[in-house]
XYZ file of C-alpha atoms in Angstrom:
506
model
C 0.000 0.000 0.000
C 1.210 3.492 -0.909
C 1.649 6.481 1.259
C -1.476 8.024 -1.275
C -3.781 4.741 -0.518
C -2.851 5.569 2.873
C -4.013 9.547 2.472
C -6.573 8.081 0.762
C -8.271 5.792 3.338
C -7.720 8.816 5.442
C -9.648 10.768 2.757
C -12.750 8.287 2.703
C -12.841 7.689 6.414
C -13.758 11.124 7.301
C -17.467 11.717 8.173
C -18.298 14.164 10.221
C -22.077 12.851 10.830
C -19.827 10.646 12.946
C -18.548 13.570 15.138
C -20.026 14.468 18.562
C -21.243 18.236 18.826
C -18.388 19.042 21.387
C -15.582 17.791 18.851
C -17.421 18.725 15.721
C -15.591 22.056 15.081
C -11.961 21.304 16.285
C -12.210 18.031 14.166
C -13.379 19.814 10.926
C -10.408 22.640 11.348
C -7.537 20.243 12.239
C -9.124 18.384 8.815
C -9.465 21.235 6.924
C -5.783 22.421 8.008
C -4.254 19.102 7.450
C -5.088 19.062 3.454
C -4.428 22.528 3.211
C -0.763 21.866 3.556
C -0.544 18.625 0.774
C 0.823 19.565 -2.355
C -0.961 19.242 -5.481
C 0.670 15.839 -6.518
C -0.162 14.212 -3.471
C -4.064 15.463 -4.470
C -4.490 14.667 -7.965
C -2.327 11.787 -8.077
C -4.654 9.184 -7.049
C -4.336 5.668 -5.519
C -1.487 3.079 -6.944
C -4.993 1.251 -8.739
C -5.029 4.480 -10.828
C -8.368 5.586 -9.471
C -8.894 9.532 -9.478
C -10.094 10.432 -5.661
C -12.898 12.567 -7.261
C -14.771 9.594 -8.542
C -14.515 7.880 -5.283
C -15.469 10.310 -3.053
C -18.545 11.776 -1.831
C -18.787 15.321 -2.478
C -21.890 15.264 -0.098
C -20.170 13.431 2.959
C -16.436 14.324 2.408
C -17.399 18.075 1.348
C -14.120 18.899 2.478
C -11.650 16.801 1.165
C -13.484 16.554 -2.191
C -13.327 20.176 -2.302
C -9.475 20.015 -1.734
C -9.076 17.769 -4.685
C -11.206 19.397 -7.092
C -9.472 22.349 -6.583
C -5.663 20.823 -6.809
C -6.941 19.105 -10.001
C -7.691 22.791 -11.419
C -4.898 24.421 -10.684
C -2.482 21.216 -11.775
C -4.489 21.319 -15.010
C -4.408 25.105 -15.885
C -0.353 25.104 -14.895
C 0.065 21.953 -16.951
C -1.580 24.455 -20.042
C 0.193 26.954 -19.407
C 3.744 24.726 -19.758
C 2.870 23.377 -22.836
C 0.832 26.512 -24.680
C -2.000 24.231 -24.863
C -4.898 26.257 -26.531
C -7.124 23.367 -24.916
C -8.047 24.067 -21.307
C -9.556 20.928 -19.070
C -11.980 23.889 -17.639
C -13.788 24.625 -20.615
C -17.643 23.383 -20.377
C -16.923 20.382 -22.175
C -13.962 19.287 -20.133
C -13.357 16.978 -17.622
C -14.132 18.985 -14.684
C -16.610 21.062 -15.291
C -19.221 18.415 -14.804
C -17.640 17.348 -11.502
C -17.611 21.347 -10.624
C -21.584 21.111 -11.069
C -22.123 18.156 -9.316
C -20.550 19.142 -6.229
C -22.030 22.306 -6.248
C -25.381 20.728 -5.980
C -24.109 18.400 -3.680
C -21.820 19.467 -0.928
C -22.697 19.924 2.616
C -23.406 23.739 3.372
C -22.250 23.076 7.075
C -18.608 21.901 6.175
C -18.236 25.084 3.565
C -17.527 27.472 6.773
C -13.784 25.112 7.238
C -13.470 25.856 3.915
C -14.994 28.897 2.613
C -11.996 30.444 0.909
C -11.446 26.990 -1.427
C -15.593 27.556 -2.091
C -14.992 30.839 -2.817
C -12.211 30.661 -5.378
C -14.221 27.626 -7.016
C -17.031 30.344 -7.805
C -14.456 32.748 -9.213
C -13.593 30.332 -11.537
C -16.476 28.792 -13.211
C -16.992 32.360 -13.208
C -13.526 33.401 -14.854
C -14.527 30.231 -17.424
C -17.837 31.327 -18.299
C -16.994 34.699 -19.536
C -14.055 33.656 -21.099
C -15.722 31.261 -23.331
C -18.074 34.132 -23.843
C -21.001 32.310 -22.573
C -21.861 33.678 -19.042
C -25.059 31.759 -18.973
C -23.099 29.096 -18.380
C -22.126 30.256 -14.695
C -25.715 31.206 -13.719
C -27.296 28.001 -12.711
C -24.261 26.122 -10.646
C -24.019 29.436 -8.678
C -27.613 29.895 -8.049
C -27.773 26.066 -7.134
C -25.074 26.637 -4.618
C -26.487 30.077 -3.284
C -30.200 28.082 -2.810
C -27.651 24.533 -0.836
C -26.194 26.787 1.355
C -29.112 29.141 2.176
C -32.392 27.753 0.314
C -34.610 31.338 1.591
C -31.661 33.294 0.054
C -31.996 35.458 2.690
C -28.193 35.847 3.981
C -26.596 38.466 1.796
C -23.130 36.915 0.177
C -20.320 37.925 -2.334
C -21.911 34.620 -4.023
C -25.632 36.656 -4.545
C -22.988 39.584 -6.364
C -21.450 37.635 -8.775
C -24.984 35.889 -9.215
C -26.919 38.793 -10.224
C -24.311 40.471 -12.137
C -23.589 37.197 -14.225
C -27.524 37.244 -15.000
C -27.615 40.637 -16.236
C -24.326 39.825 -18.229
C -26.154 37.344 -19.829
C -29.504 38.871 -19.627
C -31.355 35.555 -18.031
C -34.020 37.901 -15.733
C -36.131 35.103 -15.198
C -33.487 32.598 -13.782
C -32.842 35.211 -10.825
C -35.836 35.426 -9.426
C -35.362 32.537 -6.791
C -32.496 33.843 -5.099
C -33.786 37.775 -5.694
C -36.924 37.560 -5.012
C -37.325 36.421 -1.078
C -35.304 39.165 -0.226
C -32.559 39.913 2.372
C -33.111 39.480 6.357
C -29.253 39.065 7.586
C -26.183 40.043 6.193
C -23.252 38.264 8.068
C -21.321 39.210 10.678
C -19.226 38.227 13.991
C -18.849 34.580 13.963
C -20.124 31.792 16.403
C -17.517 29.498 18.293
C -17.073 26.113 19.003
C -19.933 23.701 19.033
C -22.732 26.115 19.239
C -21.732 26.310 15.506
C -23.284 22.867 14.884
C -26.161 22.869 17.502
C -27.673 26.386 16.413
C -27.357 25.605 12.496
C -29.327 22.471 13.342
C -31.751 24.074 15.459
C -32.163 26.890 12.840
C -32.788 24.183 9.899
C -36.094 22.742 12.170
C -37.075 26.599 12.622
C -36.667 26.941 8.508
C -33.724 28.999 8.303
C -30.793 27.690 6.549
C -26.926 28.482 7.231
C -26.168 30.989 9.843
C -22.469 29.918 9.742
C -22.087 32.267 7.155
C -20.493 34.695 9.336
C -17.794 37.503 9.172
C -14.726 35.693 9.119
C -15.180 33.576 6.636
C -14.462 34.431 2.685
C -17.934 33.961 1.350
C -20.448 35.720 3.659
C -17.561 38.475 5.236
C -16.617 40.182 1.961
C -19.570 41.971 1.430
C -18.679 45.938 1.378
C -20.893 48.810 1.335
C -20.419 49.341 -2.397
C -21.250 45.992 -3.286
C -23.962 45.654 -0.684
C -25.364 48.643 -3.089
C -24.729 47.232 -6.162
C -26.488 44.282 -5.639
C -29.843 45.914 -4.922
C -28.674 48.396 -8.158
C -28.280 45.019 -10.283
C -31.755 43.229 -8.704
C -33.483 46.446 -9.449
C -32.299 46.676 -12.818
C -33.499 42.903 -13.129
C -36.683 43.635 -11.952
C -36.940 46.591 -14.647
C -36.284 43.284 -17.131
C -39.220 42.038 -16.032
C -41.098 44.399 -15.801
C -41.833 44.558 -12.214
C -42.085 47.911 -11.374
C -42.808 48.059 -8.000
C -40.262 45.865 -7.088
C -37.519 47.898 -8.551
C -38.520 50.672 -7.299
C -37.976 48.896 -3.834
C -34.564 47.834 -4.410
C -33.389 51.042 -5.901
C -34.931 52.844 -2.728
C -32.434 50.443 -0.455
C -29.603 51.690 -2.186
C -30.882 55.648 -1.842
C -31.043 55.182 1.505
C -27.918 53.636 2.117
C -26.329 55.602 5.175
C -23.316 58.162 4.359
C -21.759 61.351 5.089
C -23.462 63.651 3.551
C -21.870 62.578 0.276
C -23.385 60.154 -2.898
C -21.377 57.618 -4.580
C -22.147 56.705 -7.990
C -23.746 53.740 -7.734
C -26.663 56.092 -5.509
C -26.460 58.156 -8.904
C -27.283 55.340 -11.038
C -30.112 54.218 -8.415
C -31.429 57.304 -8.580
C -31.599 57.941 -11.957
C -33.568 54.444 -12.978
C -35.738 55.066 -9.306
C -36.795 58.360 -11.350
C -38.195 56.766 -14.507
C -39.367 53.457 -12.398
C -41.406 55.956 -10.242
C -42.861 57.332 -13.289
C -43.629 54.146 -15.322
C -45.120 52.973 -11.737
C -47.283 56.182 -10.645
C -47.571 58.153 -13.520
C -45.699 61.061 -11.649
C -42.786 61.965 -10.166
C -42.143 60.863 -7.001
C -40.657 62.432 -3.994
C -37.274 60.774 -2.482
C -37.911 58.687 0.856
C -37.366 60.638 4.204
C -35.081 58.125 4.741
C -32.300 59.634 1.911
C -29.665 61.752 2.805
C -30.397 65.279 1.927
C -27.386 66.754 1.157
C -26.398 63.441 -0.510
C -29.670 64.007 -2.200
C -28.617 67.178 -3.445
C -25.441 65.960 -5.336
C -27.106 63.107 -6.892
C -29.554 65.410 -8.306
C -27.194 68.005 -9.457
C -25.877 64.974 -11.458
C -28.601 63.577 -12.472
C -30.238 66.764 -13.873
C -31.061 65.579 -17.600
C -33.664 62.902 -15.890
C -35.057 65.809 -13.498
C -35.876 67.774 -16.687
C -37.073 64.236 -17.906
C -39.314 64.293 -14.901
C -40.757 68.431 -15.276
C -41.514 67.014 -19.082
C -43.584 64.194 -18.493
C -46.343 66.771 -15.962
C -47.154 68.067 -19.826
C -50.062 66.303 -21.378
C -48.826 66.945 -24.906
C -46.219 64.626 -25.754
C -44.001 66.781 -27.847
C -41.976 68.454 -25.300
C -40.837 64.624 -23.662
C -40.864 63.952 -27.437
C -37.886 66.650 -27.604
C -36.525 66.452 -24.209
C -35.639 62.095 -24.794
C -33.869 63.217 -28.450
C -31.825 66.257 -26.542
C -30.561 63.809 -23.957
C -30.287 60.351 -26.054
C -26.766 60.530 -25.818
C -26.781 60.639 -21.684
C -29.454 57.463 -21.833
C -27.284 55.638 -24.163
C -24.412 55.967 -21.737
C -25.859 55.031 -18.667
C -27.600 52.255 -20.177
C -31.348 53.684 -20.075
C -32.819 54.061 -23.449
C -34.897 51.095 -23.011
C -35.902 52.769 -19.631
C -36.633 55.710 -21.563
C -38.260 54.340 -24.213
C -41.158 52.686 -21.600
C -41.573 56.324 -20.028
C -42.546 57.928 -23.575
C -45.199 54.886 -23.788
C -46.485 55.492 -20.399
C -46.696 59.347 -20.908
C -49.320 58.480 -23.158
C -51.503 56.004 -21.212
C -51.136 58.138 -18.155
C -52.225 61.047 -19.779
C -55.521 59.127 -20.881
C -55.905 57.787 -17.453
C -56.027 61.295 -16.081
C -58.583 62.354 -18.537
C -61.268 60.740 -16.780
C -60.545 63.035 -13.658
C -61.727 65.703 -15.620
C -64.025 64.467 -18.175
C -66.789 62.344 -18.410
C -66.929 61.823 -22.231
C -64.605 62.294 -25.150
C -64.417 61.934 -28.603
C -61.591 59.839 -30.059
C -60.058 62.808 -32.020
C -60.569 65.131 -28.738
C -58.209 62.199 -27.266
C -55.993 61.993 -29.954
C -55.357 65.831 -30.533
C -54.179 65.761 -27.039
C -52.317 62.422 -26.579
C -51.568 61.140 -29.240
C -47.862 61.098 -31.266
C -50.223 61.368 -34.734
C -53.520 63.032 -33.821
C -54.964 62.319 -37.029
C -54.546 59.008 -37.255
C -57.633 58.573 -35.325
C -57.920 54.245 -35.686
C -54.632 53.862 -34.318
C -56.211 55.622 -31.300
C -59.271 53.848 -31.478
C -56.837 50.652 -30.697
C -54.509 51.732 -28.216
C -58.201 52.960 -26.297
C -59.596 49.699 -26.763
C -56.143 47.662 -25.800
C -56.643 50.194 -22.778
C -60.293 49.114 -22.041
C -59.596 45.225 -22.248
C -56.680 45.391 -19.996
C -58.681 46.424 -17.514
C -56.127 49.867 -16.954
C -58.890 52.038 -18.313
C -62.279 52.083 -16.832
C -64.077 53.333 -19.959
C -66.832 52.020 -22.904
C -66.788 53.163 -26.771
C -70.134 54.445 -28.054
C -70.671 56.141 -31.754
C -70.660 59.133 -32.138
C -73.081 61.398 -34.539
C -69.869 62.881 -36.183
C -68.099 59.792 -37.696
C -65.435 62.109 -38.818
C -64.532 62.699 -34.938
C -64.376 58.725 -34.210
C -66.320 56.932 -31.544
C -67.411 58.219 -28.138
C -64.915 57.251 -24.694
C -67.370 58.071 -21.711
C -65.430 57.255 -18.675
C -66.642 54.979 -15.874
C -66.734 55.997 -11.969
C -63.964 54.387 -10.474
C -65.634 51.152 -8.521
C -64.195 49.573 -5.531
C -62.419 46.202 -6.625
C -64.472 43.334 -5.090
C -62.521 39.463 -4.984
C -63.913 36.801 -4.145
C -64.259 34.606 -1.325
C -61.104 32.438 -2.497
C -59.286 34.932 -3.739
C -59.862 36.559 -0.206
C -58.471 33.173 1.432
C -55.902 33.124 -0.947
C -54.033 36.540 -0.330
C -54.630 36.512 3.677
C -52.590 32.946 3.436
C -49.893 34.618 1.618
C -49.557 37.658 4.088
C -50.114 35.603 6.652
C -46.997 33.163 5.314
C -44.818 36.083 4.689
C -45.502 37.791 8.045
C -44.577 34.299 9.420
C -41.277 34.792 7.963
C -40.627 38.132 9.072
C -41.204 37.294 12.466
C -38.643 34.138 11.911
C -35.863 36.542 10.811
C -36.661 39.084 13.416
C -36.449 35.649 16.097
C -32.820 34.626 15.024
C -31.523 38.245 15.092
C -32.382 38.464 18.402
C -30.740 35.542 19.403
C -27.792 36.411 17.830
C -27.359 39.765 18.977
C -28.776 38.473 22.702
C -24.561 35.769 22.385
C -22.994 38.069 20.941
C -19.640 39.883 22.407
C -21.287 43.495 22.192
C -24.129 42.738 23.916
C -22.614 40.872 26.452
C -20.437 43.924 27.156
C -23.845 45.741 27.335
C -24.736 43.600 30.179
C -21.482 44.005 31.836
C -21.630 47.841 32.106
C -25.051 47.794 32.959
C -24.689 45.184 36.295
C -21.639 47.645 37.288
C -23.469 50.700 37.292
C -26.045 49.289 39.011
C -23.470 48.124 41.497
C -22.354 51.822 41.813
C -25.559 53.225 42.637
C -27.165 50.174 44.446
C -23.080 51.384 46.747
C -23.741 54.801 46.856
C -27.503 54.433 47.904
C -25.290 52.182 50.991
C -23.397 54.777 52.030
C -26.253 57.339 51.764
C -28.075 55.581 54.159
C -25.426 54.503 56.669
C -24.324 58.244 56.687
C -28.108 59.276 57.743
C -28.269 56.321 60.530
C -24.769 57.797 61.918
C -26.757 61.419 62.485
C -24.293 62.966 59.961
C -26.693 65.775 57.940
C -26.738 64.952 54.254
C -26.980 67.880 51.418
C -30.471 67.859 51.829
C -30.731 68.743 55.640
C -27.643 71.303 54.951
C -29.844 73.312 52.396
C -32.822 73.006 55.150
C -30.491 74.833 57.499
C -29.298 77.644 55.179
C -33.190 78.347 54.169
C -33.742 78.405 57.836
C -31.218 81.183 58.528
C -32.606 83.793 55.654
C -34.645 86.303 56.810
């Protein structure tokens, strides 16, 4: 037997479902330590039967090690193309590895990634790395989401992982594939790290409760290298995905988050950007310019705006019922939309000037003629049938509350007489339906809201808290002592010395 069937039984052997709670986390270091500092050879070199490790380990057992030898079998690979000027890399998507990379990414334990985060880590970067340099960044999408939904299936722990996620999806422009991971939204972003075995017994008690991986804490590569900037640009990039799909409201959301980031009275860029798509979402959502949350920075809000001053004049334009002055103002400024990556934002404002500008009709008028409509909304008011349509697309959508009648003029087009708005009545199930879906959401709220406690309740700051709190009580709980002592001694305190002066005034 060789010294590698030797590392190898070692390799197979280790199971930490085997591993009592109290041992669980110096075991999985001194493991995670131990293959750290094997060379490459020793990894990829196999046993003396010529079997590769990777096809007889368990990825989903022996995360660890598995992990260890996928990555020495990349790196021995890309050096070995690099020494002979191979044009063929082994980490292409039809390669070797690549279909080992996706299996263990659907397979490893999320519990064991914390030993090992900074091998995880660099395994994302480089499917990454591959996808784009094969030019096909779709290719990178699904094994990171997969491993994003393994190690957290609510998605609700921010990570560097959810960056490169969303950005990859916009790269590649797949809106729809994002939605699981962007869509639950994000309760904790990590922090100060557990120790020892309450590692293992609170993820375990957290994964009854629902909530998946809170090991993802500070320290570790994965969860702890989320910044401010990139904690922005990843509710920049799901905003801009939500603007893919069309889903207004929840763009507006995300682009609000990063608005209201905290700062010092200054704005970064990436608050510019948010606030320039948060404009033309607002108006695509309400039909009007909105104000900016209480919650932004003022002076901050200043600068951005001062910046951002082609899209306020966007905003003043789109008040006008006539189209022709937005008409003007989105040619004058195509230029600044084509550089920051708007004109299709743009584009869906100058439709939704005009169906706004019907909609607000009705608050004025009871009946109208088609050309009446036209001459004031339309972009050809004498084309009257193309009007005719875009009403009656209106009308069967259910965004205009209105009914065509003819009219006596046929040259003036039908009649549009305007319906009182009506209260929207649902139905019993429907009823049932949307109180089960608050009621499930609330539920998770309150879950979140449960496990921060808990967390902040262990950890060091709060503890420290505590500490100063039970020595100032100590002080004063002393002092009230010797208050009282002095008084049973017949010594006058300050209050019977201010007695005695007000005695002595005439």
């Amino acid at each position: 037997m060789t010294k590698n069937d030797d590392l190898f039984t070692k390799l197979q052997s280790f199971d930490p479902n085997a591993i009592a709670d109290a041992d669980y986390d110096k075991q999985l270091k001194h493991t995670a330590n131990y293959l750290s500092q094997l060379s490459q050879d020793k990894l990829v070199a196999g046993t003396s039967g010529g079997d590769d490790f990777l096809t007889l380990l368990d990825p989903t057992v022996q995360t660890i090690p598995y992990l260890f030898v996928l990555t020495a079998h990349i790196q021995h690979s890309s050096k070995k193309a690099k020494s002979t000027a191979s044009k063929s890399n082994t980490l292409d998507p039809d390669g070797p590895l690549w279909a080992q990379i996706l299996v263990f990414l659907r397979e490893f334990d999320p519990l064991q990634i914390k030993y090992v985060s900074a091998e995880f880590r660099e395994l994302l970067e480089i499917i990454t790395k591959t996808a784009n340099a094969n030019k096909t960044p779709s290719l990178a999408i699904i094994p990171i989401r997969d491993a994003i939904l393994r190690l957290n299936p609510t998605s609700s722990i921010l990570t560097s992982a959810h960056c490169t996620f969303v950005r990859q999806c916009l790269i590649a422009r797949m809106y729809d594939v994002a939605v699981p991971v962007v869509d639950p939204g994000i309760y904790h972003i990590p922090y100060a790290p557990e120790r020892g075995s309450a590692v293992r017994v609170n993820h375990l008690q957290l994964i009854e409760d629902g909530i998946r991986s809170p090991h993802l804490s500070g320290n570790t590569d994965l969860g702890g290298k989320v910044n401010s900037r990139e904690y922005m640009e990843y509710f920049l990039n799901c905003g801009t995905i939500y603007i893919g799909l069309k889903k207004w409201e929840k763009a507006l959301f995300c682009l609000e988050v990063v608005l209201a980031m905290p700062t010092a009275n200054v704005a970064s860029m990436v608050m510019v950007h948010a606030y320039k798509r948060w404009a033309l979402v607002g108006l695509l959502l309400k039909g009007k310019p909105l104000d900016l949350p209480r919650t932004v920075n003022q002076p901050a809000a200043k600068a951005i705006r001062a910046i951002a001053k082609p899209y306020d004049v966007v905003l003043d334009a789109f008040k006008d019922v006539r189209i022709t002055r937005l008409e003007a103002e989105m040619e004058y400024g195509r230029g600044v939309w084509d550089g920051d990556c708007n004109t299709g934002l743009i584009r869906e404002v100058y439709f939704a000037h005009r169906k706004f500008a019907i909609l607000n009709l009705e608050k004025t008028f009871t009946a109208l003629s088609i050309s009446q409509i036209a001459s004031r909304t339309s972009p050809d008011p004498l084309d009257l049938t193309e009007t005719e349509a875009y009403i009656s697309s209106l009308i069967s959508s259910g965004e205009l509350a209105a009914t065509l009648s003819p009219s006596k003029n046929p040259s003036e087009g039908p009649i549009v007489r305007f319906l009182p708005s009506q209260i929207e009545t649902k139905s019993e199930a429907d009823l049932q339906n949307d109180l089960a879906k608050h009621k499930a959401e609330l539920a998770t709220l309150l879950q979140h809201i449960e496990s921060d406690e808990h967390r902040l309740e262990i950890s060091n700051q709060y503890i420290d808290f505590l500490k100063q709190l039970r020595k100032k009580a100590g002080e004063i709980a002393k002092e009230k002592e010797t208050l009282s002592s002095t008084s049973k001694n017949g010594l006058s305190t300050g209050a019977d010395y201010e007695e005695d002066v007000m005695a002595d005034m005439p």
